[in-house]
Short mmCIF file of C-alpha atoms and ligand atoms in Angstrom, two decimals:
data_model
loop_
_atom_site.label_atom_id
_atom_site.label_comp_id
_atom_site.label_asym_id
_atom_site.label_seq_id
_atom_site.Cartn_x
_atom_site.Cartn_y
_atom_site.Cartn_z
CA UNK Z 966 -29.28 5.57 13.87
CA UNK Z 967 -28.21 6.34 17.40
CA UNK Z 968 -28.28 2.63 18.14
CA UNK Z 969 -26.18 1.72 15.11
CA UNK Z 970 -23.54 4.26 16.11
CA UNK Z 971 -23.43 2.93 19.63
CA UNK Z 972 -22.78 -0.54 18.27
CA UNK Z 973 -19.64 0.78 16.63
CA UNK Z 974 -18.59 3.26 19.31
CA UNK Z 975 -18.66 3.14 23.12
CA UNK Z 976 -20.97 5.64 24.86
CA UNK Z 977 -18.03 7.79 26.00
CA UNK Z 978 -14.52 8.37 24.70
CA UNK Z 979 -11.52 10.22 26.06
CA UNK Z 980 -11.32 13.80 24.92
CA UNK Z 981 -7.64 13.24 24.12
CA UNK Z 982 -8.48 10.63 21.48
CA UNK Z 983 -10.57 13.18 19.60
CA UNK Z 984 -7.58 15.33 18.69
CA UNK Z 985 -7.32 15.28 14.91
CA UNK Z 986 -3.53 14.91 14.85
CA UNK Z 987 -3.80 11.69 16.84
CA UNK Z 988 -5.40 9.65 14.03
CA UNK Z 989 -6.13 12.16 11.23
CA UNK Z 990 -9.36 10.17 10.88
CA UNK Z 991 -7.55 7.85 8.47
CA UNK Z 992 -9.11 4.56 9.62
CA UNK Z 993 -12.61 6.01 9.27
CA UNK Z 994 -11.71 7.40 5.83
CA UNK Z 995 -10.55 3.95 4.69
CA UNK Z 996 -13.86 2.49 5.88
CA UNK Z 997 -15.86 5.10 3.95
CA UNK Z 998 -13.82 4.46 0.80
CA UNK Z 999 -14.59 0.74 1.05
CA UNK Z 1000 -18.28 1.58 1.19
CA UNK Z 1001 -17.88 3.83 -1.88
CA UNK Z 1002 -16.09 0.96 -3.69
CA UNK Z 1003 -18.88 -1.46 -2.90
CA UNK Z 1004 -21.66 0.91 -3.96
CA UNK Z 1005 -19.99 2.02 -7.22
CA UNK Z 1006 -18.76 -1.54 -7.88
CA UNK Z 1007 -22.30 -2.91 -7.68
CA UNK Z 1008 -23.48 -0.17 -10.08
CA UNK Z 1009 -20.68 -1.07 -12.53
CA UNK Z 1010 -21.71 -4.71 -12.40
CA UNK Z 1011 -25.03 -3.86 -14.03
CA UNK Z 1012 -23.22 -3.17 -17.29
CA UNK Z 1013 -19.88 -4.93 -17.06
CA UNK Z 1014 -19.48 -8.28 -18.87
CA UNK Z 1015 -16.50 -10.38 -17.73
CA UNK Z 1016 -15.38 -11.94 -21.01
CA UNK Z 1017 -12.48 -10.93 -23.29
CA UNK Z 1018 -14.88 -10.45 -26.21
CA UNK Z 1019 -17.27 -8.13 -24.37
CA UNK Z 1020 -15.51 -6.57 -21.35
CA UNK Z 1021 -13.92 -3.67 -23.24
CA UNK Z 1022 -17.08 -2.93 -25.23
CA UNK Z 1023 -19.17 -3.00 -22.07
CA UNK Z 1024 -16.94 -0.27 -20.61
CA UNK Z 1025 -17.19 1.81 -23.81
CA UNK Z 1026 -20.97 1.41 -23.63
CA UNK Z 1027 -20.95 2.39 -19.97
CA UNK Z 1028 -18.87 5.49 -20.73
CA UNK Z 1029 -20.82 6.70 -23.71
CA UNK Z 1030 -24.40 5.50 -23.30
CA UNK Z 1031 -25.15 5.22 -19.60
CA UNK Z 1032 -26.14 8.30 -17.63
CA UNK Z 1033 -23.33 9.03 -15.15
CA UNK Z 1034 -21.58 5.86 -16.40
CA UNK Z 1035 -18.24 7.61 -16.90
CA UNK Z 1036 -18.57 9.39 -13.56
CA UNK Z 1037 -19.30 6.17 -11.66
CA UNK Z 1038 -16.38 4.43 -13.33
CA UNK Z 1039 -14.12 7.37 -12.44
CA UNK Z 1040 -15.32 7.33 -8.83
CA UNK Z 1041 -14.62 3.59 -8.54
CA UNK Z 1042 -11.18 4.03 -10.09
CA UNK Z 1043 -10.02 7.02 -8.04
CA UNK Z 1044 -11.57 5.94 -4.79
CA UNK Z 1045 -9.69 2.62 -5.21
CA UNK Z 1046 -6.44 4.59 -5.53
CA UNK Z 1047 -7.30 6.81 -2.55
CA UNK Z 1048 -8.19 3.75 -0.49
CA UNK Z 1049 -4.76 2.26 -0.96
CA UNK Z 1050 -3.03 5.56 -0.17
CA UNK Z 1051 -5.20 6.27 2.89
CA UNK Z 1052 -4.85 2.71 4.28
CA UNK Z 1053 -1.08 3.05 3.82
CA UNK Z 1054 -1.06 6.37 5.70
CA UNK Z 1055 -3.20 4.82 8.47
CA UNK Z 1056 -0.67 2.00 8.73
CA UNK Z 1057 2.13 4.60 9.06
CA UNK Z 1058 0.23 6.57 11.72
CA UNK Z 1059 -0.49 3.41 13.74
CA UNK Z 1060 3.18 2.48 13.66
CA UNK Z 1061 4.54 5.96 14.35
CA UNK Z 1062 2.29 6.47 17.40
CA UNK Z 1063 3.40 3.06 18.71
CA UNK Z 1064 -0.20 1.76 18.65
CA UNK Z 1065 0.76 -1.81 17.74
CA UNK Z 1066 1.63 -3.23 21.14
CA UNK Z 1067 -0.14 -5.26 23.84
CA UNK Z 1068 -3.92 -5.28 23.26
CA UNK Z 1069 -3.39 -3.96 19.73
CA UNK Z 1070 -1.02 -6.68 18.51
CA UNK Z 1071 -3.70 -8.72 16.78
CA UNK Z 1072 -5.20 -5.65 15.17
CA UNK Z 1073 -1.82 -4.77 13.73
CA UNK Z 1074 -1.63 -8.24 12.14
CA UNK Z 1075 -5.19 -8.07 10.82
CA UNK Z 1076 -4.42 -4.56 9.59
CA UNK Z 1077 -1.58 -5.98 7.50
CA UNK Z 1078 -4.00 -8.54 6.06
CA UNK Z 1079 -6.44 -5.72 5.27
CA UNK Z 1080 -3.69 -3.83 3.46
CA UNK Z 1081 -2.93 -6.92 1.36
CA UNK Z 1082 -6.63 -7.41 0.60
CA UNK Z 1083 -6.82 -3.81 -0.64
CA UNK Z 1084 -3.79 -4.37 -2.88
CA UNK Z 1085 -5.38 -7.54 -4.28
CA UNK Z 1086 -8.71 -5.75 -4.78
CA UNK Z 1087 -6.95 -3.09 -6.81
CA UNK Z 1088 -4.91 -5.68 -8.69
CA UNK Z 1089 -7.86 -7.87 -9.68
CA UNK Z 1090 -9.89 -4.77 -10.65
CA UNK Z 1091 -7.06 -3.54 -12.86
CA UNK Z 1092 -7.56 -6.39 -15.35
CA UNK Z 1093 -11.30 -5.97 -15.74
CA UNK Z 1094 -11.41 -3.20 -18.42
CA UNK Z 1095 -9.42 -5.61 -20.65
CA UNK Z 1096 -7.62 -2.79 -22.46
CA UNK Z 1097 -3.92 -2.71 -23.39
CA UNK Z 1098 -2.99 -1.11 -20.06
CA UNK Z 1099 -4.87 -3.74 -18.06
CA UNK Z 1100 -3.63 -6.70 -20.11
CA UNK Z 1101 0.06 -5.80 -20.03
CA UNK Z 1102 0.18 -4.44 -16.48
CA UNK Z 1103 -1.33 -7.66 -15.16
CA UNK Z 1104 0.96 -9.71 -17.43
CA UNK Z 1105 3.98 -7.99 -15.82
CA UNK Z 1106 2.42 -8.02 -12.36
CA UNK Z 1107 1.82 -11.77 -12.48
CA UNK Z 1108 5.28 -12.37 -13.96
CA UNK Z 1109 6.67 -11.16 -10.64
CA UNK Z 1110 5.03 -14.25 -9.08
CA UNK Z 1111 6.91 -16.55 -11.47
CA UNK Z 1112 10.23 -15.38 -10.00
CA UNK Z 1113 9.43 -17.07 -6.69
CA UNK Z 1114 11.83 -19.99 -6.26
CA UNK Z 1115 10.65 -23.52 -7.16
CA UNK Z 1116 6.87 -23.00 -7.17
CA UNK Z 1117 6.86 -19.61 -8.97
CA UNK Z 1118 6.05 -20.71 -12.51
CA UNK Z 1119 3.48 -23.26 -11.40
CA UNK Z 1120 1.86 -20.72 -9.10
CA UNK Z 1121 1.54 -18.14 -11.88
CA UNK Z 1122 0.05 -20.72 -14.25
CA UNK Z 1123 -2.42 -21.71 -11.55
CA UNK Z 1124 -3.44 -18.13 -10.77
CA UNK Z 1125 -3.97 -17.04 -14.37
CA UNK Z 1126 -5.15 -20.47 -15.57
CA UNK Z 1127 -2.57 -20.91 -18.34
CA UNK Z 1128 0.66 -19.47 -19.69
CA UNK Z 1129 -0.95 -16.22 -20.84
CA UNK Z 1130 -3.91 -14.19 -19.64
CA UNK Z 1131 -7.13 -15.65 -21.05
CA UNK Z 1132 -10.90 -15.78 -20.58
CA UNK Z 1133 -10.45 -17.93 -17.46
CA UNK Z 1134 -8.13 -15.34 -15.88
CA UNK Z 1135 -10.70 -12.60 -16.44
CA UNK Z 1136 -13.49 -14.72 -14.97
CA UNK Z 1137 -11.37 -15.67 -11.93
CA UNK Z 1138 -10.23 -12.11 -11.31
CA UNK Z 1139 -13.83 -10.91 -11.68
CA UNK Z 1140 -15.08 -13.42 -9.11
CA UNK Z 1141 -12.35 -12.54 -6.64
CA UNK Z 1142 -12.85 -8.84 -7.26
CA UNK Z 1143 -16.60 -8.66 -6.92
CA UNK Z 1144 -17.31 -11.44 -4.40
CA UNK Z 1145 -14.45 -13.05 -2.48
CA UNK Z 1146 -12.33 -9.98 -1.69
CA UNK Z 1147 -15.19 -7.58 -0.79
CA UNK Z 1148 -16.64 -10.25 1.50
CA UNK Z 1149 -13.31 -10.81 3.26
CA UNK Z 1150 -12.73 -7.06 3.51
CA UNK Z 1151 -16.11 -6.45 5.09
CA UNK Z 1152 -15.75 -9.22 7.65
CA UNK Z 1153 -12.23 -8.21 8.61
CA UNK Z 1154 -13.03 -4.49 8.83
CA UNK Z 1155 -15.86 -5.26 11.26
CA UNK Z 1156 -13.54 -7.46 13.30
CA UNK Z 1157 -10.91 -4.68 13.16
CA UNK Z 1158 -13.44 -2.17 14.56
CA UNK Z 1159 -14.44 -4.55 17.31
CA UNK Z 1160 -10.81 -4.98 18.34
CA UNK Z 1161 -10.29 -1.21 18.46
CA UNK Z 1162 -13.15 -1.06 20.96
CA UNK Z 1163 -11.86 -4.02 22.89
CA UNK Z 1164 -8.47 -2.38 23.26
CA UNK Z 1165 -10.19 0.58 24.93
CA UNK Z 1166 -10.33 2.87 21.90
CA UNK Z 1167 -7.58 4.81 20.21
CA UNK Z 1168 -4.25 4.82 22.05
CA UNK Z 1169 -3.54 8.11 23.81
CA UNK Z 1170 -0.26 9.39 25.31
CA UNK Z 1171 0.19 8.65 29.03
CA UNK Z 1172 0.32 12.41 29.67
CA UNK Z 1173 -3.31 12.57 28.49
CA UNK Z 1174 -4.60 9.71 30.59
CA UNK Z 1175 -6.50 12.03 32.93
CA UNK Z 1176 -8.34 13.75 30.08
CA UNK Z 1177 -12.10 13.99 30.50
CA UNK Z 1178 -14.44 11.30 29.09
CA UNK Z 1179 -17.04 12.85 26.79
CA UNK Z 1180 -20.18 11.40 25.16
CA UNK Z 1181 -19.45 9.98 21.73
CA UNK Z 1182 -22.50 11.78 20.37
CA UNK Z 1183 -22.01 14.51 19.21
CA UNK Z 1184 -18.28 14.81 20.02
CA UNK Z 1185 -16.81 11.98 17.96
CA UNK Z 1186 -19.71 11.38 15.57
CA UNK Z 1187 -19.84 15.03 14.54
CA UNK Z 1188 -16.11 15.04 13.75
CA UNK Z 1189 -16.42 11.81 11.78
CA UNK Z 1190 -19.28 13.30 9.82
CA UNK Z 1191 -17.19 16.35 8.83
CA UNK Z 1192 -14.24 14.17 7.78
CA UNK Z 1193 -16.59 11.95 5.75
CA UNK Z 1194 -18.18 14.92 3.98
CA UNK Z 1195 -14.82 16.46 3.09
CA UNK Z 1196 -13.46 13.15 1.81
CA UNK Z 1197 -16.60 12.49 -0.21
CA UNK Z 1198 -16.36 15.97 -1.75
CA UNK Z 1199 -12.68 15.44 -2.68
CA UNK Z 1200 -13.36 12.02 -4.28
CA UNK Z 1201 -16.40 13.24 -6.21
CA UNK Z 1202 -14.80 16.46 -7.43
CA UNK Z 1203 -11.67 14.59 -8.49
CA UNK Z 1204 -13.78 12.01 -10.33
CA UNK Z 1205 -15.77 14.72 -12.09
CA UNK Z 1206 -12.57 16.33 -13.33
CA UNK Z 1207 -10.24 13.42 -14.16
CA UNK Z 1208 -11.24 10.42 -16.25
CA UNK Z 1209 -10.03 6.92 -15.37
CA UNK Z 1210 -7.58 5.77 -18.04
CA UNK Z 1211 -8.76 3.52 -20.88
CA UNK Z 1212 -6.48 2.52 -23.78
CA UNK Z 1213 -7.29 0.47 -26.90
CA UNK Z 1214 -8.77 -2.99 -26.52
CA UNK Z 1215 -6.26 -5.60 -25.24
CA UNK Z 1216 -4.07 -7.09 -27.95
CA UNK Z 1217 -2.02 -10.06 -26.71
CA UNK Z 1218 0.13 -9.91 -29.86
CA UNK Z 1219 1.32 -6.34 -29.36
CA UNK Z 1220 2.83 -5.32 -26.02
CA UNK Z 1221 2.84 -1.80 -24.61
CA UNK Z 1222 6.15 0.00 -24.32
CA UNK Z 1223 7.07 0.51 -21.53
CA UNK Z 1224 5.23 -2.41 -19.97
CA UNK Z 1225 4.71 -1.44 -16.37
CA UNK Z 1226 3.11 -3.31 -13.50
CA UNK Z 1227 0.24 -1.49 -11.69
CA UNK Z 1228 1.66 1.51 -9.82
CA UNK Z 1229 1.68 -0.13 -6.35
CA UNK Z 1230 4.02 -2.82 -7.69
CA UNK Z 1231 6.26 -0.30 -9.46
CA UNK Z 1232 8.64 -0.46 -6.47
CA UNK Z 1233 9.11 -4.22 -6.81
CA UNK Z 1234 9.48 -3.87 -10.59
CA UNK Z 1235 12.14 -1.19 -10.03
CA UNK Z 1236 13.93 -3.45 -7.56
CA UNK Z 1237 13.94 -6.17 -10.24
CA UNK Z 1238 15.97 -3.86 -12.45
CA UNK Z 1239 18.74 -3.78 -9.87
CA UNK Z 1240 18.68 -7.12 -8.07
CA UNK Z 1241 18.51 -10.75 -9.11
CA UNK Z 1242 14.80 -11.82 -9.12
CA UNK Z 1243 15.45 -14.23 -6.24
CA UNK Z 1244 16.25 -11.21 -4.06
CA UNK Z 1245 13.99 -8.58 -5.68
CA UNK Z 1246 10.82 -10.66 -5.90
CA UNK Z 1247 11.30 -13.01 -2.98
CA UNK Z 1248 13.95 -12.47 -0.28
CA UNK Z 1249 13.51 -8.68 0.11
CA UNK Z 1250 9.64 -8.50 -0.03
CA UNK Z 1251 9.29 -11.62 2.14
CA UNK Z 1252 11.87 -10.26 4.61
CA UNK Z 1253 10.00 -6.95 4.85
CA UNK Z 1254 6.64 -8.71 5.39
CA UNK Z 1255 8.09 -10.92 8.13
CA UNK Z 1256 9.64 -7.86 9.79
CA UNK Z 1257 6.30 -5.97 9.69
CA UNK Z 1258 4.38 -8.91 11.16
CA UNK Z 1259 7.06 -9.45 13.80
CA UNK Z 1260 7.15 -5.81 15.00
CA UNK Z 1261 4.56 -6.14 17.82
CA UNK Z 1262 6.34 -9.21 19.19
CA UNK Z 1263 9.82 -7.70 19.44
CA UNK Z 1264 10.59 -7.39 23.15
CA UNK Z 1265 11.45 -3.79 23.74
CA UNK Z 1266 11.98 -3.60 27.47
CA UNK Z 1267 11.24 0.13 27.31
CA UNK Z 1268 8.09 1.83 28.50
CA UNK Z 1269 6.19 3.16 25.48
CA UNK Z 1270 5.61 6.91 25.55
CA UNK Z 1271 2.81 6.63 22.96
CA UNK Z 1272 3.88 9.97 21.51
CA UNK Z 1273 4.45 10.38 17.76
CA UNK Z 1274 7.94 8.97 17.02
CA UNK Z 1275 8.31 8.00 20.73
CA UNK Z 1276 10.60 10.90 21.66
CA UNK Z 1277 12.65 13.84 20.37
CA UNK Z 1278 15.55 11.47 19.72
CA UNK Z 1279 13.15 9.14 17.90
CA UNK Z 1280 11.97 12.00 15.71
CA UNK Z 1281 15.50 13.20 14.98
CA UNK Z 1282 16.78 9.71 14.07
CA UNK Z 1283 13.72 9.08 11.88
CA UNK Z 1284 14.24 12.31 9.94
CA UNK Z 1285 17.94 11.57 9.41
CA UNK Z 1286 17.17 7.99 8.37
CA UNK Z 1287 14.53 9.13 5.89
CA UNK Z 1288 17.14 11.39 4.30
CA UNK Z 1289 19.71 8.57 4.32
CA UNK Z 1290 17.19 6.21 2.65
CA UNK Z 1291 16.41 8.76 -0.09
CA UNK Z 1292 20.10 9.39 -0.79
CA UNK Z 1293 21.14 5.74 -0.81
CA UNK Z 1294 18.20 4.56 -2.95
CA UNK Z 1295 18.59 7.33 -5.54
CA UNK Z 1296 22.37 6.81 -5.56
CA UNK Z 1297 21.91 3.03 -5.98
CA UNK Z 1298 19.57 3.48 -8.95
CA UNK Z 1299 21.91 5.96 -10.67
CA UNK Z 1300 25.02 3.91 -9.87
CA UNK Z 1301 23.56 0.75 -11.36
CA UNK Z 1302 22.39 2.62 -14.44
CA UNK Z 1303 25.36 4.84 -15.25
CA UNK Z 1304 28.43 3.66 -13.38
CA UNK Z 1305 28.56 -0.07 -12.86
CA UNK Z 1306 26.03 -2.82 -13.45
CA UNK Z 1307 27.40 -5.73 -11.41
CA UNK Z 1308 25.81 -8.37 -13.60
CA UNK Z 1309 27.32 -6.96 -16.79
CA UNK Z 1310 30.65 -6.15 -15.15
CA UNK Z 1311 31.14 -9.69 -13.82
CA UNK Z 1312 29.88 -12.03 -16.56
CA UNK Z 1313 31.80 -15.08 -15.25
CA UNK Z 1314 30.16 -15.01 -11.84
CA UNK Z 1315 26.62 -16.46 -11.49
CA UNK Z 1316 23.99 -13.69 -11.64
CA UNK Z 1317 22.70 -14.71 -8.20
CA UNK Z 1318 26.06 -13.59 -6.76
CA UNK Z 1319 26.97 -10.68 -9.04
CA UNK Z 1320 23.48 -9.22 -9.14
CA UNK Z 1321 22.19 -10.45 -5.80
CA UNK Z 1322 24.61 -11.17 -3.00
CA UNK Z 1323 27.24 -8.54 -3.94
CA UNK Z 1324 24.90 -5.48 -4.15
CA UNK Z 1325 23.04 -6.67 -1.05
CA UNK Z 1326 26.26 -6.97 0.95
CA UNK Z 1327 27.31 -3.49 -0.21
CA UNK Z 1328 23.92 -2.09 0.86
CA UNK Z 1329 24.13 -3.76 4.27
CA UNK Z 1330 27.69 -2.48 4.65
CA UNK Z 1331 26.60 1.12 3.95
CA UNK Z 1332 23.74 0.73 6.44
CA UNK Z 1333 26.20 -0.57 9.03
CA UNK Z 1334 28.47 2.46 8.49
CA UNK Z 1335 25.47 4.78 8.92
CA UNK Z 1336 24.61 2.94 12.13
CA UNK Z 1337 28.12 3.15 13.57
CA UNK Z 1338 28.71 6.76 12.61
CA UNK Z 1339 25.35 8.21 13.59
CA UNK Z 1340 22.65 5.98 15.07
CA UNK Z 1341 24.79 4.23 17.71
CA UNK Z 1342 25.78 7.54 19.27
CA UNK Z 1343 22.14 8.45 19.93
CA UNK Z 1344 21.73 5.50 22.32
CA UNK Z 1345 18.22 4.75 21.11
CA UNK Z 1346 15.85 2.38 22.87
CA UNK Z 1347 15.01 -0.86 21.10
CA UNK Z 1348 11.62 0.48 19.94
CA UNK Z 1349 13.35 3.51 18.46
CA UNK Z 1350 15.82 1.25 16.66
CA UNK Z 1351 12.93 -0.75 15.18
CA UNK Z 1352 11.44 2.58 14.14
CA UNK Z 1353 14.68 3.57 12.38
CA UNK Z 1354 14.65 0.33 10.37
CA UNK Z 1355 10.94 0.76 9.58
CA UNK Z 1356 11.48 4.32 8.35
CA UNK Z 1357 14.41 3.20 6.20
CA UNK Z 1358 12.41 0.41 4.52
CA UNK Z 1359 9.29 2.51 3.95
CA UNK Z 1360 11.16 5.50 2.53
CA UNK Z 1361 13.31 3.29 0.26
CA UNK Z 1362 10.12 1.58 -0.96
CA UNK Z 1363 8.47 4.94 -1.68
CA UNK Z 1364 11.54 6.18 -3.60
CA UNK Z 1365 11.65 2.96 -5.67
CA UNK Z 1366 7.93 3.29 -6.40
CA UNK Z 1367 8.28 6.92 -7.50
CA UNK Z 1368 11.26 5.99 -9.70
CA UNK Z 1369 9.27 3.14 -11.29
CA UNK Z 1370 6.17 5.24 -11.93
CA UNK Z 1371 7.67 8.54 -13.09
CA UNK Z 1372 11.25 7.92 -14.16
CA UNK Z 1373 11.02 4.85 -16.38
CA UNK Z 1374 10.20 5.51 -20.02
CA UNK Z 1375 10.47 3.61 -23.30
CA UNK Z 1376 12.14 0.19 -22.88
CA UNK Z 1377 12.11 0.90 -19.12
CA UNK Z 1378 15.09 3.24 -19.58
CA UNK Z 1379 15.70 5.82 -16.89
CA UNK Z 1380 14.13 9.04 -18.19
CA UNK Z 1381 13.75 12.42 -16.62
CA UNK Z 1382 10.37 14.02 -17.38
CA UNK Z 1383 11.85 17.55 -17.40
CA UNK Z 1384 14.30 16.58 -20.20
CA UNK Z 1385 11.54 15.64 -22.69
C1 HEM I 1790 -11.90 -2.46 -1.94
C2 HEM I 1790 -12.68 -2.67 -2.90
C3 HEM I 1790 -12.42 -2.43 -4.37
C4 HEM I 1790 -11.33 -1.88 -5.00
C5 HEM I 1790 -10.04 -1.34 -4.38
C6 HEM I 1790 -11.62 -1.88 -6.41
C7 HEM I 1790 -10.77 -1.41 -7.40
C8 HEM I 1790 -11.03 -1.48 -8.76
C9 HEM I 1790 -10.17 -0.99 -9.79
C10 HEM I 1790 -8.81 -0.34 -9.56
C11 HEM I 1790 -10.77 -1.21 -10.98
C12 HEM I 1790 -10.26 -0.84 -12.35
C13 HEM I 1790 -10.94 0.44 -12.72
C14 HEM I 1790 -10.52 0.95 -14.04
O1 HEM I 1790 -9.56 1.69 -14.10
O2 HEM I 1790 -11.15 0.60 -15.02
C15 HEM I 1790 -12.04 -1.86 -10.71
C16 HEM I 1790 -12.95 -2.24 -11.69
C17 HEM I 1790 -14.16 -2.82 -11.43
N1 HEM I 1790 -14.67 -3.13 -10.18
FE1 HEM I 1790 -13.79 -2.78 -8.42
N2 HEM I 1790 -12.88 -2.41 -6.60
C18 HEM I 1790 -13.39 -2.77 -5.37
C19 HEM I 1790 -14.62 -3.34 -5.11
C20 HEM I 1790 -15.53 -3.72 -6.08
C21 HEM I 1790 -16.81 -4.34 -5.81
C22 HEM I 1790 -17.33 -4.65 -4.43
C23 HEM I 1790 -17.41 -4.56 -7.02
C24 HEM I 1790 -18.74 -5.15 -7.34
C25 HEM I 1790 -19.49 -5.79 -6.56
C26 HEM I 1790 -16.51 -4.08 -8.05
C27 HEM I 1790 -16.76 -4.13 -9.40
C28 HEM I 1790 -15.91 -3.70 -10.38
C29 HEM I 1790 -16.21 -3.77 -11.80
C30 HEM I 1790 -17.46 -4.33 -12.44
C31 HEM I 1790 -15.10 -3.22 -12.46
C32 HEM I 1790 -14.90 -3.07 -13.98
C33 HEM I 1790 -15.33 -1.73 -14.45
C34 HEM I 1790 -14.20 -0.81 -14.81
O3 HEM I 1790 -13.06 -1.25 -14.94
O4 HEM I 1790 -14.44 0.39 -14.98
N3 HEM I 1790 -15.37 -3.57 -7.44
N4 HEM I 1790 -12.18 -2.00 -9.34
C1 HEM I 1791 -9.36 -1.38 5.32
C2 HEM I 1791 -8.44 -0.82 5.98
C3 HEM I 1791 -8.57 -0.32 7.39
C4 HEM I 1791 -9.64 0.24 8.03
C5 HEM I 1791 -11.01 0.52 7.47
C6 HEM I 1791 -9.22 0.55 9.37
C7 HEM I 1791 -9.98 1.19 10.32
C8 HEM I 1791 -9.52 1.59 11.56
C9 HEM I 1791 -10.19 2.52 12.45
C10 HEM I 1791 -11.51 3.25 12.15
C11 HEM I 1791 -9.44 2.64 13.58
C12 HEM I 1791 -9.74 3.57 14.79
C13 HEM I 1791 -8.71 4.68 14.91
C14 HEM I 1791 -8.25 5.37 13.67
O1 HEM I 1791 -9.12 5.79 12.85
O2 HEM I 1791 -7.04 5.47 13.48
C15 HEM I 1791 -8.30 1.76 13.41
C16 HEM I 1791 -7.32 1.55 14.35
C17 HEM I 1791 -6.27 0.68 14.19
N1 HEM I 1791 -5.85 0.12 13.00
FE1 HEM I 1791 -6.87 0.13 11.28
N2 HEM I 1791 -7.90 0.13 9.54
C18 HEM I 1791 -7.48 -0.39 8.33
C19 HEM I 1791 -6.21 -0.86 8.05
C20 HEM I 1791 -5.21 -1.02 9.00
C21 HEM I 1791 -3.84 -1.35 8.71
C22 HEM I 1791 -3.24 -1.53 7.32
C23 HEM I 1791 -3.19 -1.45 9.92
C24 HEM I 1791 -1.77 -1.78 10.22
C25 HEM I 1791 -1.09 -2.72 9.77
C26 HEM I 1791 -4.16 -1.18 10.96
C27 HEM I 1791 -3.93 -1.25 12.32
C28 HEM I 1791 -4.70 -0.62 13.26
C29 HEM I 1791 -4.41 -0.58 14.68
C30 HEM I 1791 -3.26 -1.29 15.40
C31 HEM I 1791 -5.38 0.24 15.26
C32 HEM I 1791 -5.49 0.64 16.74
C33 HEM I 1791 -4.84 1.99 16.83
C34 HEM I 1791 -5.00 2.68 18.15
O3 HEM I 1791 -5.51 2.10 19.09
O4 HEM I 1791 -4.56 3.86 18.24
N3 HEM I 1791 -5.36 -0.88 10.36
N4 HEM I 1791 -8.37 1.15 12.17
#
């Protein structure tokens, strides 16, 4: 055991890197959740049958006849949700401690790939129960692909093997879900670990550089063990208390209302309600992905402090920008719903302009005003400016996602849960 641990960790680590508020143990938690997914996934495979005729019944059988069947299904479901949330938080912590530069550049890029793999793992798993929720969420989710310019429709047909979800789609998703994606995840996580070691371990602030080096056993390993036990307890208790959803068997002739994409795509679906699909499903998501991948390569010219949010000014501007992003996103959603829908108000103008270019220009204009009035005066470094943009995009995305999940009801109308 000692040997295995020393293959993952170096013999000694800096005491400063052990501080919980440096990493919150999030990377290790994500790794444990992947292990839980693989173990519970393999157990589910003993009963699950990937065909439209049998998939749903195999889950009913699993729930009602198999000892701990319901519990294992719940654990797989909730740990998949936790994995996405924890990997997202880890991504935020890595960015906000500035741990994406120099020797960590490549790991940042591979981290982004890992995040995508986790989204795809969740997405392909979502279809497998073949109930109404699965069928219609994946129908909407894959429709987003068809909005991509030129190749969109063809790409969707290729991915789902036809115009509508069918037996082939289920088989393909099953193969990706239980073989291709777990394999890629495992390989990349191991590579990710290796790169963390190669970069000299977790990044620590320059003020802590003289901190003492301590043996990894028991210092780090003991802490990891505690975090793992607590996480395991939370996942298991949650799974014992809350059942994974299962609706009626999929019925392609009768759609659910509202028809929502899986929750992690609710933000994109919400964006589609306000922007032309060319912008909502292509330009904006692609722009954000390019920005995220480009971050480590932006020349900053400043010396990184490696502190959370870089500096006091960095923290202050991030807080203000988070507030600005909440206000502007909520205001945009309400404005489009209740005051003026550009597409309806300007029927003679092509939708690409009325529903795409015009609202985007207005948004950029408001961001420019915010910059001139507030951000410019702070004289931020280039890294801090990148941070401001990052915070804006992430907070806007979170607000859109929350709106899509909790505030869209029948016919995707804006509804307020407290009014019901
Ligand atoms: C990162 C890895 C994984 C994630 C995020 C993930 C996620 C999911 C999700 C969200 C579902 C739908 C659960 C539901 O609500 O019904 C699911 C179902 C399923 N997964 Fe996974 N999974 C992962 C790995 C695996 C692996 C490695 C296997 C098997 C080798 C597997 C086998 C299954 C099976 C058989 C189902 C259908 C059973 C059911 O829906 O209850 N999964 N997965
Ligand atoms: C399956 C998902 C992932 C796993 C299992 C994982 C695991 C880990 C672990 C264990 C560490 C060591 C320090 C820590 O725990 O924070 C780490 C560091 C790191 N991760 Fe991840 N990670 C994942 C996803 C990501 C993502 C989405 C990103 C960002 C896009 C990322 C970028 C990094 C970087 C740059 C480091 C080095 C940080 C430093 O030196 O302080 N990782 N990861």
